[in-house]
Amino acid sequence: MSKLFSRWLERSSQGFTRRSLFQRGGVAALLGAAGGAATPAEAALEVGPSMYESIGVRPVINAKGTFTIISGSQSLPEVKQAMMEASKHYVHIDELMDAVGKRIAEITGAESAMVTCGCAAALTHATSACIAGGDPEKMQRLPDLTGLKNEVVAPYYSRNVYDHAVRMLGVKMVTVRDLDELSDRLGPQTAMVMVLGSPEDTGPFGLEPIAKIAKARGVPVIVDAAAEDLTIPNVHLKRGADLVAYSGGKALRGPQSAGLLIGRKDLIRAAWTNSAPHHAFGRSIKVAKEDIMGMLAAVEMWVKRDHKAEWKMWESWLDEIATSVKRIDGVTTEVSQPRGLSNRSPRLDIKWDPKKLGVTGEEMDKLMWDGNPRIILGGGRGDWRSGGESTVTIMPWMMMPGDSKAIADALYKTLTDPPKVDRSAPAAPSVQTGGVWEVEIDYTLSPAQHKFFLEQAGADVQGRHEGDRTGGDIKGWVEGDRVMLSSRHPWEGTSFGFKFSGVVKGDTMEGDVDLGEYFNAKWRARRHQYGRPGRPSRPQKNV
């Protein structure tokens, strides 16, 4: 492990979450870490157990949960069979969706239902429906909202990165912080209210009082319940929601590229009218007959699965892993239970003193990712700089039989004998980064001009990073002539991050920037030169 990488781990305290998980690929590329996919030009696809390896892709043991970047869940055998059989025939898609929607509505107790190509697509179709209804003229105008409803209201706790699926219609998101503000902001321009399924949606500013106010104004309410268990009768519809959107490839273990929209019959009809195969805004987010039937099979199986037995199986897997790692002196474990309806699975936290075992939680997280077998954990916390305990987390929700032994063996082996890491004192800074910097980032096809406003005290650097329309605090450190800086820029309901690594040479610096899920880019910067006092700039000649 390179000295630069060990320093990065030591200085960085950011763990992996649903949003920052994507950064793993960028960090690996930036630092030259092993384990990325390599696809030789001569590789030929071999359909079978080693299909991914045949094209140079390493499969992953999933101890983290359902994340699109690691391909969601593994679909149920019944889902696979339904999709295979569906592929053998032609069918009229309107007729198919009508029949499938009726059957899903019967199972769930909703008025109506439709299958979408993911939960995000369900949000988009619902937004289109609430704006244009089934009016072809309005549908063809989208996303031109001139003269149409153009706002979606959301409580503050519901704003998140996934509401881009709503914003893509061009609507303005209106964030409200209490019921009075909600009442004030609902009006003729409001298309719908969006609520994110979360522990907060059951409180005094939760779904039920929100829906009561919205219904009185004739405004539909949708709940984004992507990662939730499917409740029957549906808890959100009972509390007043008009529509509820689910991911098909999470708890339901249906097709990863499918989703579910259930609720009011007229709204579901309008949402389907706004989607493919019809020529409307949703044409590009098409759902195939295989996914439609696979999703139906997943819902059918949801009411047949033994959920208590599944839970006991998950707990037994966690017990197997905990029993294995607790053989190591100083390692402790703790099982936590989930809050709310999303990501409902027990969780195992494995804790230890990194100074005693010689490895941190962040390092373990990366070592498992780069190992063989390749394992993605629920995250690693703890670095050398922050001190205290280190932790790695195991989520059994999407693990398969046999995974628990592979994870237990890999954790035990690495915690017992971790790779040696150079932990010598960092080099003293030999450069100064204070001042204003004109920064250029070479994004793919679109270079951008940014600014750094930096202050340096010893090795530590802090300041402000300004982009085109966003900005955020920036901090990092200097070792010798090397600089490492990180910042996050908020935008709408989310934020996006930058991790700059480079070399400083006098009034210039340059290097690589890890953009997380948006890959890497090159960057360069030049210190802003102010005019000397008393020496004005030479006037330009008139032309």
XYZ file of C-alpha atoms in Angstrom:
543
model
C 0.000 0.000 0.000
C 1.551 3.305 -1.089
C 2.558 5.946 1.430
C 0.316 8.455 -0.369
C -2.671 6.163 -0.019
C -2.022 5.510 3.668
C -1.832 9.258 4.250
C -5.151 9.717 2.415
C -6.823 7.143 4.630
C -5.279 8.681 7.729
C -6.486 12.175 6.870
C -9.886 11.290 5.434
C -12.807 10.720 7.787
C -15.580 10.338 5.189
C -17.325 6.953 5.220
C -19.316 5.311 2.449
C -23.069 5.967 2.291
C -25.751 5.432 -0.308
C -24.625 8.590 -2.079
C -20.853 8.374 -1.526
C -20.541 4.672 -2.395
C -19.890 5.666 -6.000
C -16.678 7.402 -4.937
C -14.965 4.047 -4.500
C -14.336 3.700 -8.232
C -12.933 7.212 -8.463
C -10.587 6.737 -5.500
C -9.308 3.453 -6.904
C -8.532 5.021 -10.257
C -6.940 8.086 -8.673
C -4.592 6.116 -6.451
C -3.882 3.239 -8.789
C -5.603 0.698 -6.550
C -5.993 -2.868 -7.719
C -9.305 -4.572 -8.313
C -10.860 -2.611 -11.177
C -12.340 -4.286 -14.219
C -10.017 -5.011 -17.106
C -11.576 -6.099 -20.386
C -9.035 -7.512 -22.859
C -9.868 -6.893 -26.498
C -9.639 -10.615 -27.179
C -11.997 -11.638 -24.315
C -15.007 -13.640 -25.429
C -18.256 -13.985 -23.503
C -18.721 -17.404 -21.905
C -22.312 -17.803 -20.716
C -22.176 -19.726 -17.441
C -20.959 -19.436 -13.830
C -17.822 -17.516 -14.902
C -19.607 -15.214 -17.349
C -18.420 -11.966 -15.741
C -14.831 -13.174 -15.340
C -14.777 -14.132 -19.035
C -14.975 -10.440 -19.956
C -12.667 -9.241 -17.165
C -15.243 -8.189 -14.560
C -14.895 -9.332 -10.941
C -18.184 -10.248 -9.210
C -18.884 -8.931 -5.714
C -20.113 -10.530 -2.489
C -22.699 -8.020 -1.312
C -22.612 -7.333 2.443
C -23.808 -3.745 2.005
C -27.377 -3.821 0.692
C -29.311 -2.849 -2.439
C -27.380 -0.229 -4.366
C -27.748 0.298 -8.098
C -23.980 0.717 -8.540
C -23.477 -2.875 -7.328
C -26.465 -4.138 -9.351
C -29.178 -4.056 -6.687
C -30.482 -7.427 -5.540
C -30.472 -10.947 -6.943
C -33.915 -11.669 -8.351
C -35.903 -14.602 -7.030
C -35.891 -17.890 -8.992
C -39.604 -17.407 -9.693
C -38.865 -13.956 -11.127
C -36.159 -15.337 -13.420
C -38.525 -18.039 -14.642
C -41.314 -15.535 -15.301
C -38.974 -13.297 -17.288
C -37.683 -16.209 -19.339
C -41.203 -17.382 -20.225
C -42.330 -13.820 -20.986
C -39.522 -13.475 -23.533
C -40.946 -16.290 -25.676
C -44.100 -14.487 -26.852
C -45.320 -11.216 -28.314
C -48.046 -9.354 -26.450
C -49.911 -6.040 -26.670
C -48.296 -3.908 -23.966
C -51.425 -1.913 -23.051
C -53.376 -5.114 -22.574
C -50.537 -6.610 -20.545
C -50.188 -3.622 -18.220
C -53.937 -3.461 -17.686
C -54.050 -7.114 -16.614
C -50.895 -6.943 -14.506
C -52.035 -3.709 -12.851
C -55.337 -5.285 -11.853
C -53.598 -8.330 -10.379
C -51.063 -6.260 -8.406
C -53.905 -4.064 -7.141
C -55.735 -7.185 -5.928
C -52.647 -8.343 -4.028
C -51.716 -4.985 -2.517
C -55.209 -3.671 -1.825
C -54.539 -0.521 -3.862
C -57.055 0.877 -6.361
C -54.637 0.354 -9.237
C -50.992 -0.306 -10.095
C -48.444 -0.191 -12.889
C -44.938 -1.509 -13.433
C -42.226 1.015 -14.271
C -38.547 0.730 -15.165
C -37.438 1.508 -11.621
C -38.632 3.649 -8.734
C -37.128 6.780 -10.304
C -39.231 6.184 -13.409
C -42.319 5.819 -11.189
C -41.603 9.279 -9.748
C -41.176 10.745 -13.236
C -44.370 9.200 -14.599
C -46.297 10.352 -11.531
C -45.011 13.909 -11.966
C -45.992 13.897 -15.646
C -49.444 12.623 -14.728
C -49.982 15.311 -12.107
C -48.954 18.024 -14.579
C -50.542 16.876 -17.834
C -53.086 14.236 -16.827
C -54.130 12.351 -19.971
C -54.316 15.462 -22.178
C -52.252 14.752 -25.357
C -51.685 18.460 -26.012
C -50.214 19.040 -22.552
C -48.270 15.791 -22.732
C -46.594 16.826 -25.978
C -45.628 20.196 -24.493
C -43.631 18.670 -21.636
C -41.124 19.684 -20.355
C -42.298 23.158 -21.462
C -44.380 24.106 -18.432
C -45.682 27.418 -19.756
C -49.245 27.758 -18.474
C -49.063 24.380 -16.687
C -48.588 23.440 -13.054
C -44.898 23.904 -12.386
C -44.167 23.305 -8.688
C -43.724 20.248 -6.483
C -43.779 20.783 -2.722
C -41.710 18.601 -0.375
C -41.055 18.656 3.387
C -37.418 19.439 4.164
C -36.624 15.880 5.287
C -37.757 14.498 1.921
C -35.306 16.413 -0.273
C -32.711 13.979 -1.609
C -30.600 13.090 -4.620
C -33.368 10.940 -6.099
C -35.835 13.798 -6.478
C -33.963 14.579 -9.703
C -36.509 12.151 -11.187
C -39.174 14.725 -10.304
C -37.134 17.790 -11.247
C -36.407 16.421 -14.736
C -39.872 17.645 -15.769
C -38.599 21.182 -15.202
C -40.652 21.785 -12.074
C -39.498 24.004 -9.249
C -39.023 22.147 -5.959
C -40.541 24.058 -3.043
C -39.118 22.967 0.327
C -41.311 23.574 3.386
C -40.463 23.200 7.086
C -43.820 22.997 8.843
C -47.544 22.613 8.217
C -48.179 26.358 8.145
C -45.566 26.859 5.433
C -46.986 23.885 3.537
C -50.453 25.424 3.616
C -49.090 28.774 2.428
C -47.142 27.308 -0.497
C -49.864 25.067 -1.938
C -51.630 26.804 -4.798
C -52.885 26.542 -8.382
C -49.292 26.070 -9.591
C -48.694 23.016 -7.347
C -48.632 19.741 -9.290
C -48.110 17.413 -6.320
C -46.512 16.916 -2.915
C -43.606 14.484 -2.624
C -42.775 12.737 0.668
C -39.803 10.436 1.189
C -40.589 7.291 3.164
C -38.530 7.713 6.345
C -38.892 7.768 10.144
C -39.732 11.482 9.902
C -42.870 10.870 7.830
C -44.737 9.588 10.898
C -44.250 12.656 13.112
C -46.234 15.859 13.598
C -44.986 17.047 10.197
C -45.409 13.600 8.689
C -47.424 12.128 5.848
C -50.831 12.028 7.560
C -51.149 15.752 8.416
C -49.459 16.692 5.129
C -51.923 14.579 3.131
C -54.886 16.044 5.005
C -53.924 19.587 3.994
C -53.047 18.562 0.413
C -56.330 16.688 -0.104
C -58.305 19.737 0.993
C -56.552 21.665 -1.808
C -56.969 18.880 -4.394
C -53.188 18.263 -4.587
C -52.022 14.637 -4.993
C -49.381 13.238 -2.612
C -46.761 10.663 -3.648
C -44.473 8.706 -1.316
C -41.046 7.549 -2.472
C -40.748 4.166 -0.730
C -37.951 2.795 -2.923
C -36.097 0.611 -0.397
C -39.073 -0.254 1.793
C -40.817 -3.538 2.426
C -44.173 -3.704 0.654
C -46.811 -3.344 3.393
C -50.274 -4.890 2.878
C -52.578 -3.086 3.497
C -50.302 -0.279 2.398
C -49.290 1.925 5.308
C -48.764 5.030 3.143
C -52.097 4.773 1.342
C -53.814 4.315 4.722
C -52.150 7.513 5.974
C -53.429 9.519 3.025
C -50.979 9.129 0.135
C -52.451 9.029 -3.366
C -49.486 7.223 -4.930
C -46.600 5.112 -3.605
C -43.467 4.239 -5.596
C -41.294 1.186 -4.931
C -38.101 -0.205 -6.386
C -38.536 -3.633 -7.913
C -34.928 -4.666 -7.390
C -34.648 -4.095 -3.648
C -36.838 -5.717 -0.963
C -39.149 -7.277 -3.555
C -36.186 -8.956 -5.334
C -37.762 -8.438 -8.719
C -35.951 -7.195 -11.839
C -33.367 -4.538 -10.994
C -34.633 -2.395 -13.872
C -38.252 -2.466 -12.669
C -40.352 -0.524 -10.188
C -43.889 -0.308 -8.917
C -46.399 2.544 -8.716
C -49.599 1.885 -6.774
C -52.502 4.076 -5.687
C -55.380 6.098 -7.089
C -56.851 4.614 -10.253
C -57.141 7.883 -12.188
C -53.566 8.909 -11.372
C -52.198 5.477 -12.310
C -54.088 5.652 -15.616
C -52.619 9.079 -16.332
C -49.113 7.910 -15.343
C -49.351 4.956 -17.741
C -50.645 7.247 -20.506
C -47.551 9.435 -20.011
C -45.186 6.458 -20.294
C -43.985 4.151 -23.081
C -45.209 2.667 -25.374
C -47.097 5.962 -25.725
C -45.348 8.926 -27.304
C -44.929 11.190 -24.300
C -42.255 12.463 -21.938
C -41.845 8.988 -20.428
C -41.190 7.244 -23.745
C -37.459 6.983 -22.998
C -38.042 5.114 -19.720
C -39.608 2.046 -21.246
C -40.458 -1.121 -19.317
C -40.188 -4.433 -21.183
C -42.685 -7.295 -21.102
C -40.058 -9.420 -19.322
C -39.743 -6.855 -16.537
C -43.521 -6.457 -16.281
C -44.044 -10.177 -15.754
C -40.972 -10.470 -13.529
C -42.344 -7.676 -11.342
C -45.723 -9.385 -11.110
C -43.973 -12.596 -10.056
C -42.036 -10.667 -7.385
C -45.248 -9.197 -5.935
C -46.937 -12.615 -6.034
C -43.969 -14.079 -4.167
C -43.910 -11.266 -1.605
C -47.096 -12.602 -0.008
C -45.836 -16.181 -0.206
C -42.314 -15.695 1.182
C -41.607 -16.669 4.801
C -40.246 -13.314 5.986
C -39.685 -14.540 9.553
C -37.554 -17.407 8.290
C -35.568 -14.991 6.107
C -34.908 -12.810 9.147
C -33.703 -15.792 11.192
C -31.420 -16.784 8.317
C -29.895 -13.285 8.217
C -29.314 -13.394 11.970
C -27.640 -16.799 11.668
C -25.274 -15.435 9.034
C -24.363 -12.490 11.255
C -23.835 -14.869 14.187
C -21.476 -16.986 12.072
C -19.395 -13.925 11.146
C -19.420 -12.544 14.699
C -18.358 -15.892 16.189
C -15.425 -16.073 13.774
C -14.014 -12.557 14.297
C -14.490 -12.605 18.096
C -11.776 -15.262 18.252
C -9.386 -12.332 17.812
C -8.429 -10.704 21.106
C -9.929 -7.213 21.356
C -12.607 -7.620 18.668
C -16.201 -7.034 19.766
C -19.473 -7.193 17.838
C -22.936 -5.694 18.140
C -26.147 -6.373 16.231
C -28.434 -3.402 15.540
C -32.070 -3.500 14.437
C -33.438 -1.290 11.625
C -35.469 1.874 12.053
C -38.501 2.409 9.850
C -39.538 0.425 6.790
C -36.494 1.017 4.562
C -33.538 -1.364 4.370
C -35.151 -3.674 6.906
C -32.396 -5.982 7.979
C -30.362 -6.576 11.139
C -26.848 -5.115 11.000
C -23.582 -6.344 12.484
C -20.951 -3.855 13.667
C -17.463 -5.285 14.214
C -15.242 -3.104 16.417
C -11.587 -3.092 17.458
C -8.664 -0.906 18.502
C -6.739 -0.119 15.290
C -3.510 0.519 17.206
C -3.680 -2.993 18.613
C -4.549 -4.818 15.390
C -2.623 -2.545 13.008
C -5.470 -1.783 10.607
C -8.301 0.785 10.542
C -11.927 0.408 9.544
C -11.425 2.449 6.371
C -8.447 0.285 5.427
C -10.415 -2.914 6.069
C -13.232 -1.651 3.877
C -10.809 -1.176 0.987
C -8.869 -4.385 1.632
C -12.083 -6.405 1.401
C -12.996 -4.628 -1.840
C -9.600 -5.370 -3.360
C -9.438 -8.919 -2.000
C -10.243 -12.319 -3.419
C -13.136 -12.949 -3.080
C -14.170 -9.353 -3.631
C -16.411 -8.250 -0.754
C -18.231 -4.964 -0.330
C -18.998 -4.237 3.314
C -21.614 -1.939 4.760
C -18.837 0.591 5.321
C -15.687 1.081 7.364
C -15.196 3.839 9.928
C -12.139 4.973 11.849
C -8.748 6.277 10.737
C -5.399 6.936 12.389
C -5.904 10.648 12.703
C -9.281 10.573 14.462
C -8.289 7.835 16.926
C -10.782 5.734 18.869
C -12.370 2.480 17.757
C -12.553 1.259 14.197
C -15.685 -0.395 12.831
C -16.840 -2.313 9.788
C -20.500 -3.100 9.144
C -22.150 -6.178 7.652
C -25.645 -5.973 6.114
C -26.968 -9.479 5.363
C -30.034 -8.273 3.432
C -28.678 -9.174 -0.007
C -26.205 -11.898 0.959
C -26.568 -15.344 -0.595
C -26.049 -18.793 1.003
C -22.321 -19.403 1.449
C -21.441 -15.699 1.572
C -21.314 -15.637 5.373
C -18.464 -18.170 5.497
C -16.500 -16.328 2.803
C -16.926 -13.023 4.661
C -16.073 -14.542 8.045
C -12.895 -16.154 6.675
C -11.743 -12.998 4.873
C -12.341 -10.733 7.879
C -10.634 -13.110 10.296
C -7.607 -13.544 8.052
C -7.124 -9.829 7.416
C -7.758 -8.701 10.998
C -5.304 -11.344 12.230
C -2.543 -10.465 9.775
C -3.215 -7.133 8.029
C -0.822 -5.791 5.383
C 1.991 -3.677 6.751
C 1.401 0.032 6.248
C 4.060 2.737 6.431
C 2.935 4.974 9.299
C 6.024 7.139 9.533
C 5.530 10.851 10.178
C 4.380 12.776 7.096
C 6.852 14.998 5.304
C 6.851 18.601 6.457
C 5.210 20.984 3.977
C 7.709 22.599 1.605
C 5.183 24.804 -0.241
C 2.586 27.424 0.616
C -0.924 27.234 -0.829
C -2.490 30.333 0.730
C -4.170 32.799 -1.580
C -6.690 32.933 -4.397
C -6.329 30.325 -7.129
C -7.817 30.242 -10.624
C -8.716 26.570 -11.164
C -9.518 24.708 -14.368
C -11.067 21.228 -14.244
C -11.029 19.147 -17.433
C -14.403 17.442 -17.252
C -15.283 15.113 -20.093
C -16.095 17.392 -23.062
C -16.697 20.386 -20.784
C -13.790 22.131 -19.016
C -14.883 24.417 -16.191
C -13.406 27.404 -14.365
C -13.432 27.314 -10.532
C -11.750 29.264 -7.724
C -9.988 28.309 -4.499
C -9.677 30.756 -1.594
C -7.129 29.015 0.658
C -5.459 29.599 4.017
C -2.595 27.396 5.199
C -1.428 26.918 8.788
C 1.451 24.464 8.943
C 0.332 21.366 7.050
C -3.398 22.094 7.330
C -5.285 23.909 4.588
C -8.821 25.281 4.648
C -10.889 27.766 2.713
C -13.604 28.040 0.107
C -14.122 26.317 -3.247
C -16.381 28.133 -5.713
C -17.714 26.517 -8.883
C -19.925 27.903 -11.623
C -23.144 28.062 -9.564
C -22.250 26.056 -6.452
C -19.672 26.280 -3.695
C -18.579 24.803 -0.406
C -15.886 24.779 2.234
C -12.635 23.072 1.267
C -10.022 21.546 3.540
C -6.997 19.286 3.355
C -3.294 19.180 3.964
C 0.154 19.520 2.420
C 2.988 16.970 2.577
C 6.230 18.148 1.030
C 5.112 19.574 -2.307
C 1.962 17.431 -2.437
C -1.502 18.803 -1.699
C -4.747 16.952 -0.909
C -8.016 18.934 -0.741
C -11.663 17.902 -0.454
C -14.946 19.816 -0.682
C -18.670 19.205 -1.066
C -21.113 21.432 -2.944
C -24.821 21.346 -2.009
C -27.404 21.500 -4.792
C -31.173 21.075 -4.427
C -31.691 18.010 -2.204
C -28.185 16.598 -2.465
C -24.496 17.471 -2.737
C -21.548 16.336 -4.824
C -17.918 16.064 -3.827
C -14.395 16.785 -5.036
C -11.140 15.208 -3.843
C -8.167 17.012 -5.313
C -4.678 15.453 -5.318
C -1.757 17.285 -6.859
C 1.706 18.824 -6.820
C 2.435 22.466 -6.003
C 5.165 24.286 -7.966
C 5.453 27.907 -6.921
C 2.316 29.670 -8.149
C 0.872 26.629 -9.928
C -0.512 23.277 -8.902
C -2.028 20.393 -10.827
C -3.127 16.802 -10.482
C -6.212 14.581 -10.443
C -9.645 15.131 -8.925
C -11.824 12.242 -7.778
C -15.453 13.126 -8.595
C -16.958 10.054 -6.955
C -19.732 8.601 -9.106
C -18.800 11.036 -11.888
C -15.343 9.457 -12.339
C -12.044 11.417 -12.392
C -10.693 14.490 -14.126
C -7.468 16.471 -14.425
C -7.139 19.852 -12.765
C -4.668 22.704 -12.765
C -4.550 25.985 -10.878
C -2.641 29.247 -10.982
C -2.352 31.632 -8.054
C -4.141 34.884 -8.763
C -1.657 37.732 -9.273
C -2.755 41.095 -7.919
C -1.414 44.351 -9.367
C 1.376 45.968 -7.345
C 0.367 49.092 -5.382
C 1.143 52.301 -7.239
C 1.755 50.536 -10.520
C -1.492 50.555 -12.507
C -1.949 48.221 -15.424
C -0.857 49.528 -18.811
C -3.899 50.999 -20.629
C -5.048 49.188 -23.771
C -4.693 50.990 -27.088
C -7.839 52.082 -28.802
C -8.646 50.007 -31.853
